[in-house]
């Protein structure tokens, strides 16, 4: 007999702290769209929402793979030609102690897999604050206490070493670096990477270096891979196709394990257990990895040209706007301005959507030092769209808070 009272199926309490502000704002935007307005989306880091196109030879490679029958399960670590190409890429990044390479469903799966393989209950992993929210979401899912270290806005958003030292516990197992950084657009200096390496050596940590934006550098200085300057330190370098090769919907990422063979052996075996348990990453899309990494890179010239121009426009606007200041982004396509306002940045962002139909993400969605307020801009839209959006934000600030 069906009971008259429905029993609620509750979600696990571990999930209470899982937040994904970037997508959570969608309900406010939906309200505005229902009222018949168009929202200017400066909130989601998907280049294909704007004037960027997937290089055609990559689409051709996937199409060919499908036609050639590569539609069954792939080997769990990835198809051999993709793994070979990623090893080649590791070499070009200067990583000399590669012990293993595996392909995943986006860097999102690399993050999940690498954290899940590492931590036992009661242990922790140092993550940056602000951070890309997937890291804290996965740790919450695993029931792990969050242990965030500050990025220092006064030092171009470099990791704050003194804070890392303060936050280290005997049960800290690893540290996450996001370089180039989301949400700040910062790049770690060589000196900083060397200091983090020293700290990892001293405290027996594995380093997870998320380098998904490593080809989207907006300066003339080249990107420096953590594993290249610390070949002896256990490290997994995260890379992928979503951003550099303009295919976020294909869900292709990878991990490059480096360090001394004996030190990373047991950990790598653990990773492979999980790789087998989830069968494989998307199969036909893996056949685009070699053409991407070894084929023409022409699209990157155009992408970087557009991003530099949009970064410059964004930076000029930040400098000219009262109550706003910003450390100039040097990589990726994010700016993370500070705002001086008498209310929370979450209210700021929600009201901005309602009143000016411009969507950015509040700093509190990424974590920030208490007492500070920020918002993250995705500067992927063209100059005309950005100019219109920035005029709306400036007007909103003036009307709501005065000069
Ligand atoms: C720093 C960072 N890491 C990982 C990801 C996830 O990327 P993927 O599309 O490869 O899952 C993103 C996506 O925005 C990101 O910004």
mmCIF file of C-alpha atoms and ligand atoms in Angstrom:
data_model
loop_
_atom_site.group_PDB
_atom_site.id
_atom_site.type_symbol
_atom_site.label_atom_id
_atom_site.label_comp_id
_atom_site.label_asym_id
_atom_site.label_seq_id
_atom_site.Cartn_x
_atom_site.Cartn_y
_atom_site.Cartn_z
ATOM 1 C CA UNK A 1 0.000 0.000 0.000
ATOM 2 C CA UNK A 2 1.436 3.422 -0.836
ATOM 3 C CA UNK A 3 1.774 5.451 2.348
ATOM 4 C CA UNK A 4 0.093 8.857 2.473
ATOM 5 C CA UNK A 5 3.245 10.409 3.935
ATOM 6 C CA UNK A 6 6.178 10.530 1.521
ATOM 7 C CA UNK A 7 9.520 9.619 3.057
ATOM 8 C CA UNK A 8 12.152 12.099 2.050
ATOM 9 C CA UNK A 9 15.370 10.736 0.647
ATOM 10 C CA UNK A 10 17.964 13.042 2.120
ATOM 11 C CA UNK A 11 21.318 13.850 0.526
ATOM 12 C CA UNK A 12 24.480 13.000 2.468
ATOM 13 C CA UNK A 13 25.341 15.671 5.031
ATOM 14 C CA UNK A 14 28.925 15.731 3.666
ATOM 15 C CA UNK A 15 27.531 17.710 0.728
ATOM 16 C CA UNK A 16 26.350 20.638 2.844
ATOM 17 C CA UNK A 17 29.484 22.645 2.092
ATOM 18 C CA UNK A 18 29.634 21.833 -1.625
ATOM 19 C CA UNK A 19 29.184 25.080 -3.492
ATOM 20 C CA UNK A 20 29.526 25.925 -7.131
ATOM 21 C CA UNK A 21 28.755 29.621 -7.224
ATOM 22 C CA UNK A 22 29.456 29.845 -10.954
ATOM 23 C CA UNK A 23 26.410 27.772 -11.784
ATOM 24 C CA UNK A 24 24.394 28.553 -8.628
ATOM 25 C CA UNK A 25 23.779 32.104 -9.895
ATOM 26 C CA UNK A 26 21.832 30.675 -12.812
ATOM 27 C CA UNK A 27 18.501 30.885 -10.911
ATOM 28 C CA UNK A 28 18.847 34.671 -10.554
ATOM 29 C CA UNK A 29 19.677 34.949 -14.249
ATOM 30 C CA UNK A 30 16.654 32.786 -15.126
ATOM 31 C CA UNK A 31 14.379 35.299 -13.320
ATOM 32 C CA UNK A 32 15.808 38.124 -15.425
ATOM 33 C CA UNK A 33 15.505 36.169 -18.677
ATOM 34 C CA UNK A 34 11.867 35.324 -17.873
ATOM 35 C CA UNK A 35 11.218 39.079 -17.638
ATOM 36 C CA UNK A 36 12.394 39.315 -21.248
ATOM 37 C CA UNK A 37 15.943 40.653 -20.748
ATOM 38 C CA UNK A 38 19.149 39.406 -22.300
ATOM 39 C CA UNK A 39 21.885 38.645 -19.744
ATOM 40 C CA UNK A 40 25.538 39.454 -20.576
ATOM 41 C CA UNK A 41 27.315 36.319 -19.367
ATOM 42 C CA UNK A 42 30.729 37.189 -17.910
ATOM 43 C CA UNK A 43 30.516 34.205 -15.593
ATOM 44 C CA UNK A 44 31.321 30.943 -17.382
ATOM 45 C CA UNK A 45 34.766 30.088 -18.713
ATOM 46 C CA UNK A 46 33.601 28.482 -21.959
ATOM 47 C CA UNK A 47 35.305 30.094 -24.984
ATOM 48 C CA UNK A 48 32.800 28.478 -27.338
ATOM 49 C CA UNK A 49 30.054 30.721 -25.963
ATOM 50 C CA UNK A 50 31.942 33.540 -27.698
ATOM 51 C CA UNK A 51 33.947 34.162 -30.901
ATOM 52 C CA UNK A 52 36.339 31.202 -30.543
ATOM 53 C CA UNK A 53 36.143 28.086 -32.710
ATOM 54 C CA UNK A 54 37.478 24.570 -32.287
ATOM 55 C CA UNK A 55 40.375 23.967 -34.746
ATOM 56 C CA UNK A 56 38.773 21.977 -37.632
ATOM 57 C CA UNK A 57 41.553 19.351 -37.796
ATOM 58 C CA UNK A 58 40.619 18.227 -34.273
ATOM 59 C CA UNK A 59 36.968 17.755 -35.214
ATOM 60 C CA UNK A 60 38.143 15.799 -38.267
ATOM 61 C CA UNK A 61 40.305 13.530 -36.056
ATOM 62 C CA UNK A 62 37.370 12.643 -33.785
ATOM 63 C CA UNK A 63 35.057 12.120 -36.746
ATOM 64 C CA UNK A 64 37.639 9.813 -38.345
ATOM 65 C CA UNK A 65 38.010 7.870 -35.069
ATOM 66 C CA UNK A 66 34.257 7.357 -34.876
ATOM 67 C CA UNK A 67 34.115 6.263 -38.521
ATOM 68 C CA UNK A 68 37.029 3.883 -37.887
ATOM 69 C CA UNK A 69 35.031 2.171 -35.166
ATOM 70 C CA UNK A 70 36.735 3.630 -32.072
ATOM 71 C CA UNK A 71 33.381 3.570 -30.320
ATOM 72 C CA UNK A 72 33.866 0.831 -27.760
ATOM 73 C CA UNK A 73 35.540 1.177 -24.363
ATOM 74 C CA UNK A 74 39.111 2.469 -24.494
ATOM 75 C CA UNK A 75 41.940 1.099 -22.308
ATOM 76 C CA UNK A 76 41.462 2.510 -18.790
ATOM 77 C CA UNK A 77 44.609 4.706 -18.750
ATOM 78 C CA UNK A 78 43.904 6.016 -22.268
ATOM 79 C CA UNK A 79 44.732 5.002 -25.857
ATOM 80 C CA UNK A 80 48.464 4.428 -26.472
ATOM 81 C CA UNK A 81 48.860 7.147 -29.142
ATOM 82 C CA UNK A 82 47.333 9.757 -26.797
ATOM 83 C CA UNK A 83 49.548 8.695 -23.900
ATOM 84 C CA UNK A 84 52.594 8.860 -26.158
ATOM 85 C CA UNK A 85 51.624 12.391 -27.282
ATOM 86 C CA UNK A 86 51.131 13.566 -23.683
ATOM 87 C CA UNK A 87 54.577 12.169 -22.782
ATOM 88 C CA UNK A 88 55.973 14.234 -25.657
ATOM 89 C CA UNK A 89 54.168 17.305 -24.336
ATOM 90 C CA UNK A 90 55.585 16.660 -20.847
ATOM 91 C CA UNK A 91 59.053 16.677 -22.443
ATOM 92 C CA UNK A 92 58.347 20.023 -24.139
ATOM 93 C CA UNK A 93 57.235 21.393 -20.764
ATOM 94 C CA UNK A 94 60.646 20.378 -19.383
ATOM 95 C CA UNK A 95 59.348 17.531 -17.193
ATOM 96 C CA UNK A 96 62.162 14.979 -17.169
ATOM 97 C CA UNK A 97 61.062 12.456 -14.531
ATOM 98 C CA UNK A 98 57.719 11.286 -15.952
ATOM 99 C CA UNK A 99 56.639 8.057 -14.248
ATOM 100 C CA UNK A 100 53.112 7.739 -15.577
ATOM 101 C CA UNK A 101 50.504 9.378 -17.810
ATOM 102 C CA UNK A 102 46.751 8.770 -17.825
ATOM 103 C CA UNK A 103 43.776 10.233 -19.702
ATOM 104 C CA UNK A 104 40.581 11.353 -17.951
ATOM 105 C CA UNK A 105 37.151 12.828 -18.621
ATOM 106 C CA UNK A 106 38.386 16.411 -18.336
ATOM 107 C CA UNK A 107 40.720 17.794 -15.663
ATOM 108 C CA UNK A 108 37.621 17.594 -13.457
ATOM 109 C CA UNK A 109 38.058 13.826 -13.338
ATOM 110 C CA UNK A 110 41.831 14.129 -12.789
ATOM 111 C CA UNK A 111 41.114 16.297 -9.733
ATOM 112 C CA UNK A 112 38.587 13.807 -8.346
ATOM 113 C CA UNK A 113 40.790 10.809 -9.017
ATOM 114 C CA UNK A 114 44.021 12.289 -7.678
ATOM 115 C CA UNK A 115 42.476 13.603 -4.447
ATOM 116 C CA UNK A 116 40.478 10.395 -3.881
ATOM 117 C CA UNK A 117 43.622 8.293 -4.311
ATOM 118 C CA UNK A 118 45.561 10.342 -1.748
ATOM 119 C CA UNK A 119 43.591 11.128 1.388
ATOM 120 C CA UNK A 120 42.445 8.993 4.305
ATOM 121 C CA UNK A 121 39.872 10.212 6.820
ATOM 122 C CA UNK A 122 41.505 12.728 9.172
ATOM 123 C CA UNK A 123 44.127 13.808 6.626
ATOM 124 C CA UNK A 124 44.045 16.992 4.565
ATOM 125 C CA UNK A 125 45.284 18.683 1.401
ATOM 126 C CA UNK A 126 46.236 22.362 1.169
ATOM 127 C CA UNK A 127 44.145 24.194 -1.437
ATOM 128 C CA UNK A 128 44.463 27.838 -2.501
ATOM 129 C CA UNK A 129 42.060 30.523 -1.323
ATOM 130 C CA UNK A 130 40.523 31.786 -3.582
ATOM 131 C CA UNK A 131 40.285 28.476 -5.447
ATOM 132 C CA UNK A 132 38.591 26.802 -8.360
ATOM 133 C CA UNK A 133 35.616 25.397 -6.398
ATOM 134 C CA UNK A 134 35.864 21.813 -7.673
ATOM 135 C CA UNK A 135 38.794 21.167 -5.309
ATOM 136 C CA UNK A 136 36.811 21.945 -2.169
ATOM 137 C CA UNK A 137 33.739 20.175 -3.595
ATOM 138 C CA UNK A 138 35.662 16.923 -4.103
ATOM 139 C CA UNK A 139 37.256 17.169 -0.665
ATOM 140 C CA UNK A 140 33.809 17.734 0.910
ATOM 141 C CA UNK A 141 32.520 14.718 -1.000
ATOM 142 C CA UNK A 142 35.338 12.656 0.509
ATOM 143 C CA UNK A 143 34.515 13.944 4.003
ATOM 144 C CA UNK A 144 37.871 15.732 4.275
ATOM 145 C CA UNK A 145 38.311 18.879 6.362
ATOM 146 C CA UNK A 146 39.153 21.830 4.126
ATOM 147 C CA UNK A 147 42.557 23.399 4.718
ATOM 148 C CA UNK A 148 42.965 26.480 2.534
ATOM 149 C CA UNK A 149 46.082 28.685 2.244
ATOM 150 C CA UNK A 150 45.876 32.306 1.161
ATOM 151 C CA UNK A 151 46.953 33.735 -2.153
ATOM 152 C CA UNK A 152 48.398 37.178 -1.462
ATOM 153 C CA UNK A 153 46.694 39.947 -3.431
ATOM 154 C CA UNK A 154 49.456 42.401 -2.421
ATOM 155 C CA UNK A 155 52.018 40.078 -4.015
ATOM 156 C CA UNK A 156 50.253 39.585 -7.378
ATOM 157 C CA UNK A 157 48.251 36.685 -5.934
ATOM 158 C CA UNK A 158 51.308 34.507 -5.222
ATOM 159 C CA UNK A 159 50.794 31.726 -2.652
ATOM 160 C CA UNK A 160 51.487 33.113 0.833
ATOM 161 C CA UNK A 161 54.270 30.869 2.118
ATOM 162 C CA UNK A 162 53.942 31.941 5.755
ATOM 163 C CA UNK A 163 50.263 31.000 5.635
ATOM 164 C CA UNK A 164 51.090 27.613 4.098
ATOM 165 C CA UNK A 165 53.576 26.960 6.918
ATOM 166 C CA UNK A 166 50.923 27.976 9.467
ATOM 167 C CA UNK A 167 48.293 25.686 7.939
ATOM 168 C CA UNK A 168 50.499 22.580 7.582
ATOM 169 C CA UNK A 169 49.580 19.793 9.981
ATOM 170 C CA UNK A 170 51.264 16.418 10.556
ATOM 171 C CA UNK A 171 48.355 14.979 8.559
ATOM 172 C CA UNK A 172 48.728 17.223 5.500
ATOM 173 C CA UNK A 173 49.456 14.999 2.477
ATOM 174 C CA UNK A 174 49.518 17.339 -0.492
ATOM 175 C CA UNK A 175 49.228 20.850 -1.862
ATOM 176 C CA UNK A 176 47.301 22.171 -4.872
ATOM 177 C CA UNK A 177 48.769 24.866 -7.133
ATOM 178 C CA UNK A 178 46.618 26.382 -9.876
ATOM 179 C CA UNK A 179 48.980 28.026 -12.370
ATOM 180 C CA UNK A 180 47.805 30.002 -14.392
ATOM 181 C CA UNK A 181 45.199 30.647 -11.770
ATOM 182 C CA UNK A 182 41.430 30.602 -11.826
ATOM 183 C CA UNK A 183 39.953 32.959 -10.551
ATOM 184 C CA UNK A 184 42.836 35.480 -10.306
ATOM 185 C CA UNK A 185 44.580 35.118 -13.698
ATOM 186 C CA UNK A 186 47.953 35.100 -11.894
ATOM 187 C CA UNK A 187 51.102 33.141 -12.773
ATOM 188 C CA UNK A 188 53.457 31.652 -10.181
ATOM 189 C CA UNK A 189 56.989 33.024 -10.362
ATOM 190 C CA UNK A 190 59.930 30.620 -10.698
ATOM 191 C CA UNK A 191 61.111 31.674 -7.235
ATOM 192 C CA UNK A 192 57.691 30.838 -5.771
ATOM 193 C CA UNK A 193 57.657 27.408 -7.436
ATOM 194 C CA UNK A 194 61.124 26.727 -6.014
ATOM 195 C CA UNK A 195 59.966 27.688 -2.544
ATOM 196 C CA UNK A 196 56.855 25.464 -2.771
ATOM 197 C CA UNK A 197 59.106 22.621 -3.964
ATOM 198 C CA UNK A 198 61.354 23.109 -0.941
ATOM 199 C CA UNK A 199 58.366 23.015 1.363
ATOM 200 C CA UNK A 200 57.019 19.853 -0.320
ATOM 201 C CA UNK A 201 60.414 18.164 0.158
ATOM 202 C CA UNK A 202 60.568 19.129 3.807
ATOM 203 C CA UNK A 203 57.044 17.955 4.599
ATOM 204 C CA UNK A 204 56.747 14.936 2.290
ATOM 205 C CA UNK A 205 53.903 16.384 0.237
ATOM 206 C CA UNK A 206 52.702 15.505 -3.232
ATOM 207 C CA UNK A 207 52.052 18.577 -5.408
ATOM 208 C CA UNK A 208 49.018 18.739 -7.695
ATOM 209 C CA UNK A 209 49.877 21.366 -10.289
ATOM 210 C CA UNK A 210 46.784 22.341 -12.288
ATOM 211 C CA UNK A 211 48.183 23.757 -15.548
ATOM 212 C CA UNK A 212 45.037 23.527 -17.683
ATOM 213 C CA UNK A 213 45.624 27.123 -18.949
ATOM 214 C CA UNK A 214 49.358 26.708 -19.674
ATOM 215 C CA UNK A 215 49.087 27.843 -23.320
ATOM 216 C CA UNK A 216 46.939 30.871 -22.543
ATOM 217 C CA UNK A 217 49.754 33.137 -21.329
ATOM 218 C CA UNK A 218 49.174 36.866 -21.783
ATOM 219 C CA UNK A 219 52.789 37.955 -21.195
ATOM 220 C CA UNK A 220 55.983 37.399 -23.163
ATOM 221 C CA UNK A 221 57.431 35.261 -20.374
ATOM 222 C CA UNK A 222 56.879 31.520 -20.953
ATOM 223 C CA UNK A 223 54.867 29.384 -18.547
ATOM 224 C CA UNK A 224 56.954 27.417 -16.048
ATOM 225 C CA UNK A 225 55.778 23.915 -15.154
ATOM 226 C CA UNK A 226 56.208 23.077 -11.474
ATOM 227 C CA UNK A 227 57.460 19.561 -12.279
ATOM 228 C CA UNK A 228 60.160 21.003 -14.563
ATOM 229 C CA UNK A 229 61.812 22.934 -11.754
ATOM 230 C CA UNK A 230 61.283 20.181 -9.154
ATOM 231 C CA UNK A 231 61.948 16.873 -10.943
ATOM 232 C CA UNK A 232 62.508 15.029 -7.652
ATOM 233 C CA UNK A 233 59.262 16.149 -5.950
ATOM 234 C CA UNK A 234 56.245 13.812 -6.275
ATOM 235 C CA UNK A 235 53.857 15.713 -8.525
ATOM 236 C CA UNK A 236 50.854 15.227 -10.766
ATOM 237 C CA UNK A 237 50.610 17.887 -13.486
ATOM 238 C CA UNK A 238 47.031 18.351 -14.687
ATOM 239 C CA UNK A 239 46.477 19.278 -18.324
ATOM 240 C CA UNK A 240 43.671 19.086 -20.822
ATOM 241 C CA UNK A 241 42.014 20.032 -24.069
ATOM 242 C CA UNK A 242 39.080 22.121 -22.785
ATOM 243 C CA UNK A 243 40.728 25.539 -22.754
ATOM 244 C CA UNK A 244 43.944 25.373 -24.821
ATOM 245 C CA UNK A 245 42.218 23.544 -27.688
ATOM 246 C CA UNK A 246 38.725 25.021 -27.356
ATOM 247 C CA UNK A 247 36.785 21.789 -26.738
ATOM 248 C CA UNK A 248 35.373 21.919 -23.180
ATOM 249 C CA UNK A 249 32.453 19.682 -24.164
ATOM 250 C CA UNK A 250 34.705 16.839 -25.240
ATOM 251 C CA UNK A 251 35.766 16.172 -21.644
ATOM 252 C CA UNK A 252 39.421 15.318 -22.209
ATOM 253 C CA UNK A 253 42.070 15.862 -19.550
ATOM 254 C CA UNK A 254 45.127 14.064 -18.232
ATOM 255 C CA UNK A 255 47.559 13.607 -15.391
ATOM 256 C CA UNK A 256 51.362 13.433 -15.691
ATOM 257 C CA UNK A 257 52.946 11.789 -12.645
ATOM 258 C CA UNK A 258 56.563 12.808 -12.009
ATOM 259 C CA UNK A 259 59.167 12.496 -9.257
ATOM 260 C CA UNK A 260 61.374 9.631 -8.148
ATOM 261 C CA UNK A 261 60.007 6.266 -9.311
ATOM 262 C CA UNK A 262 60.096 4.597 -5.886
ATOM 263 C CA UNK A 263 58.372 7.551 -4.218
ATOM 264 C CA UNK A 264 55.327 7.631 -6.529
ATOM 265 C CA UNK A 265 54.936 3.882 -7.218
ATOM 266 C CA UNK A 266 52.260 3.017 -4.636
ATOM 267 C CA UNK A 267 50.331 6.217 -5.322
ATOM 268 C CA UNK A 268 50.328 5.575 -9.084
ATOM 269 C CA UNK A 269 49.048 2.034 -8.517
ATOM 270 C CA UNK A 270 46.203 3.530 -6.497
ATOM 271 C CA UNK A 271 45.359 5.923 -9.338
ATOM 272 C CA UNK A 272 45.224 2.999 -11.763
ATOM 273 C CA UNK A 273 42.815 1.088 -9.520
ATOM 274 C CA UNK A 274 40.398 3.982 -9.758
ATOM 275 C CA UNK A 275 41.058 4.371 -13.495
ATOM 276 C CA UNK A 276 40.061 0.735 -14.013
ATOM 277 C CA UNK A 277 37.003 1.052 -11.768
ATOM 278 C CA UNK A 278 35.549 3.845 -13.924
ATOM 279 C CA UNK A 279 36.376 1.971 -17.191
ATOM 280 C CA UNK A 280 37.740 4.746 -19.429
ATOM 281 C CA UNK A 281 37.649 8.364 -20.620
ATOM 282 C CA UNK A 282 35.686 9.290 -23.767
ATOM 283 C CA UNK A 283 37.130 7.131 -26.491
ATOM 284 C CA UNK A 284 36.907 8.805 -29.924
ATOM 285 C CA UNK A 285 37.866 12.217 -28.501
ATOM 286 C CA UNK A 286 41.199 10.776 -27.330
ATOM 287 C CA UNK A 287 42.232 10.562 -30.977
ATOM 288 C CA UNK A 288 42.319 14.367 -31.087
ATOM 289 C CA UNK A 289 45.028 14.528 -28.401
ATOM 290 C CA UNK A 290 47.951 13.779 -30.719
ATOM 291 C CA UNK A 291 46.839 16.126 -33.520
ATOM 292 C CA UNK A 292 46.249 18.802 -30.869
ATOM 293 C CA UNK A 293 49.606 18.516 -29.134
ATOM 294 C CA UNK A 294 51.737 17.760 -32.207
ATOM 295 C CA UNK A 295 49.828 19.464 -35.023
ATOM 296 C CA UNK A 296 49.483 23.148 -36.002
ATOM 297 C CA UNK A 297 49.123 25.568 -33.078
ATOM 298 C CA UNK A 298 47.946 28.485 -35.255
ATOM 299 C CA UNK A 299 44.692 28.982 -33.361
ATOM 300 C CA UNK A 300 46.661 29.899 -30.230
ATOM 301 C CA UNK A 301 48.095 33.027 -31.885
ATOM 302 C CA UNK A 302 44.571 34.292 -32.570
ATOM 303 C CA UNK A 303 43.272 33.254 -29.140
ATOM 304 C CA UNK A 304 46.142 35.001 -27.349
ATOM 305 C CA UNK A 305 45.734 38.142 -29.474
ATOM 306 C CA UNK A 306 42.051 38.382 -28.556
ATOM 307 C CA UNK A 307 42.666 37.605 -24.893
ATOM 308 C CA UNK A 308 45.442 40.215 -24.568
ATOM 309 C CA UNK A 309 43.274 42.908 -26.091
ATOM 310 C CA UNK A 310 40.323 41.970 -23.823
ATOM 311 C CA UNK A 311 42.558 41.764 -20.773
ATOM 312 C CA UNK A 312 43.927 45.258 -21.518
ATOM 313 C CA UNK A 313 40.414 46.667 -21.931
ATOM 314 C CA UNK A 314 39.359 45.028 -18.651
ATOM 315 C CA UNK A 315 42.396 46.337 -16.792
ATOM 316 C CA UNK A 316 41.878 49.896 -18.092
ATOM 317 C CA UNK A 317 38.261 49.777 -16.963
ATOM 318 C CA UNK A 318 39.251 48.554 -13.482
ATOM 319 C CA UNK A 319 41.797 51.357 -13.161
ATOM 320 C CA UNK A 320 39.291 54.011 -14.249
ATOM 321 C CA UNK A 321 36.371 52.861 -12.079
ATOM 322 C CA UNK A 322 35.881 54.174 -8.528
ATOM 323 C CA UNK A 323 35.770 51.461 -5.807
ATOM 324 C CA UNK A 324 37.391 48.907 -8.151
ATOM 325 C CA UNK A 325 41.053 47.795 -8.265
ATOM 326 C CA UNK A 326 42.625 44.773 -9.908
ATOM 327 C CA UNK A 327 45.928 42.904 -10.106
ATOM 328 C CA UNK A 328 46.490 42.622 -13.884
ATOM 329 C CA UNK A 329 45.801 39.060 -15.104
ATOM 330 C CA UNK A 330 48.811 37.379 -16.754
ATOM 331 C CA UNK A 331 47.251 34.095 -17.881
ATOM 332 C CA UNK A 332 43.910 32.355 -18.579
ATOM 333 C CA UNK A 333 40.875 34.605 -19.181
ATOM 334 C CA UNK A 334 39.843 35.749 -15.717
ATOM 335 C CA UNK A 335 40.165 39.017 -13.821
ATOM 336 C CA UNK A 336 39.463 39.164 -10.089
ATOM 337 C CA UNK A 337 38.901 42.807 -9.101
ATOM 338 C CA UNK A 338 38.560 43.930 -5.520
ATOM 339 C CA UNK A 339 35.551 46.137 -4.739
ATOM 340 C CA UNK A 340 35.160 48.535 -1.890
ATOM 341 C CA UNK A 341 31.450 48.304 -0.948
ATOM 342 C CA UNK A 342 29.456 48.298 2.312
ATOM 343 C CA UNK A 343 27.641 44.997 1.641
ATOM 344 C CA UNK A 344 28.523 41.444 0.640
ATOM 345 C CA UNK A 345 29.829 40.705 -2.843
ATOM 346 C CA UNK A 346 27.071 38.101 -3.197
ATOM 347 C CA UNK A 347 24.397 40.807 -2.868
ATOM 348 C CA UNK A 348 26.433 42.984 -5.255
ATOM 349 C CA UNK A 349 26.490 40.260 -7.895
ATOM 350 C CA UNK A 350 22.825 39.270 -7.563
ATOM 351 C CA UNK A 351 21.614 42.886 -7.721
ATOM 352 C CA UNK A 352 23.898 43.539 -10.678
ATOM 353 C CA UNK A 353 22.191 40.728 -12.583
ATOM 354 C CA UNK A 354 18.722 41.984 -11.611
ATOM 355 C CA UNK A 355 19.343 45.651 -12.384
ATOM 356 C CA UNK A 356 21.898 45.702 -15.220
ATOM 357 C CA UNK A 357 21.617 42.123 -16.548
ATOM 358 C CA UNK A 358 25.361 41.553 -16.291
ATOM 359 C CA UNK A 359 26.504 38.294 -14.754
ATOM 360 C CA UNK A 360 29.813 37.963 -12.882
ATOM 361 C CA UNK A 361 30.642 35.673 -9.932
ATOM 362 C CA UNK A 362 31.075 36.867 -6.326
ATOM 363 C CA UNK A 363 34.441 36.454 -4.594
ATOM 364 C CA UNK A 364 32.822 34.642 -1.667
ATOM 365 C CA UNK A 365 32.013 31.840 -4.145
ATOM 366 C CA UNK A 366 35.764 31.165 -4.483
ATOM 367 C CA UNK A 367 36.825 31.978 -0.926
ATOM 368 C CA UNK A 368 38.662 35.177 0.046
ATOM 369 C CA UNK A 369 40.347 36.817 3.033
ATOM 370 C CA UNK A 370 37.752 37.929 5.607
ATOM 371 C CA UNK A 371 36.774 41.567 5.183
ATOM 372 C CA UNK A 372 37.620 41.668 1.463
ATOM 373 C CA UNK A 373 35.150 41.606 -1.460
ATOM 374 C CA UNK A 374 35.804 40.648 -5.043
ATOM 375 C CA UNK A 375 34.106 39.502 -8.198
ATOM 376 C CA UNK A 376 35.379 37.364 -11.035
ATOM 377 C CA UNK A 377 35.103 38.530 -14.621
ATOM 378 C CA UNK A 378 35.435 36.141 -17.562
ATOM 379 C CA UNK A 379 36.841 38.410 -20.280
ATOM 380 C CA UNK A 380 36.132 36.049 -23.182
ATOM 381 C CA UNK A 381 33.393 38.192 -24.870
ATOM 382 C CA UNK A 382 34.363 40.565 -27.697
ATOM 383 C CA UNK A 383 35.384 44.160 -26.953
ATOM 384 C CA UNK A 384 31.962 45.592 -27.800
ATOM 385 C CA UNK A 385 30.165 43.225 -25.386
ATOM 386 C CA UNK A 386 32.746 43.846 -22.663
ATOM 387 C CA UNK A 387 32.478 47.619 -23.081
ATOM 388 C CA UNK A 388 28.698 47.429 -22.713
ATOM 389 C CA UNK A 389 28.951 45.136 -19.676
ATOM 390 C CA UNK A 390 31.557 47.354 -17.968
ATOM 391 C CA UNK A 391 29.445 50.468 -18.563
ATOM 392 C CA UNK A 392 26.563 48.648 -16.829
ATOM 393 C CA UNK A 393 28.730 47.649 -13.844
ATOM 394 C CA UNK A 394 30.161 51.185 -13.473
ATOM 395 C CA UNK A 395 26.669 52.695 -13.576
ATOM 396 C CA UNK A 396 25.445 50.164 -11.010
ATOM 397 C CA UNK A 397 28.317 50.994 -8.629
ATOM 398 C CA UNK A 398 27.695 54.728 -9.004
ATOM 399 C CA UNK A 399 23.944 54.445 -8.455
ATOM 400 C CA UNK A 400 24.153 52.027 -5.526
ATOM 401 C CA UNK A 401 27.209 53.226 -3.594
ATOM 402 C CA UNK A 402 28.093 56.691 -4.902
ATOM 403 C CA UNK A 403 31.615 57.608 -6.088
HETATM 404 C C1 LIG B 1 41.615 25.613 -12.799
HETATM 405 C C2 LIG B 1 40.691 24.659 -13.460
HETATM 406 N N1 LIG B 1 40.903 23.344 -13.324
HETATM 407 C C3 LIG B 1 40.098 22.438 -13.900
HETATM 408 C C4 LIG B 1 38.999 22.819 -14.650
HETATM 409 C C5 LIG B 1 38.113 21.755 -15.247
HETATM 410 O O1 LIG B 1 38.402 21.598 -16.584
HETATM 411 P P1 LIG B 1 37.869 20.399 -17.492
HETATM 412 O O2 LIG B 1 36.960 21.014 -18.500
HETATM 413 O O3 LIG B 1 39.098 19.829 -18.143
HETATM 414 O O4 LIG B 1 37.187 19.415 -16.620
HETATM 415 C C6 LIG B 1 38.736 24.178 -14.828
HETATM 416 C C7 LIG B 1 37.556 24.633 -15.592
HETATM 417 O O5 LIG B 1 37.181 25.778 -15.654
HETATM 418 C C8 LIG B 1 39.595 25.114 -14.209
HETATM 419 O O6 LIG B 1 39.389 26.444 -14.323
#
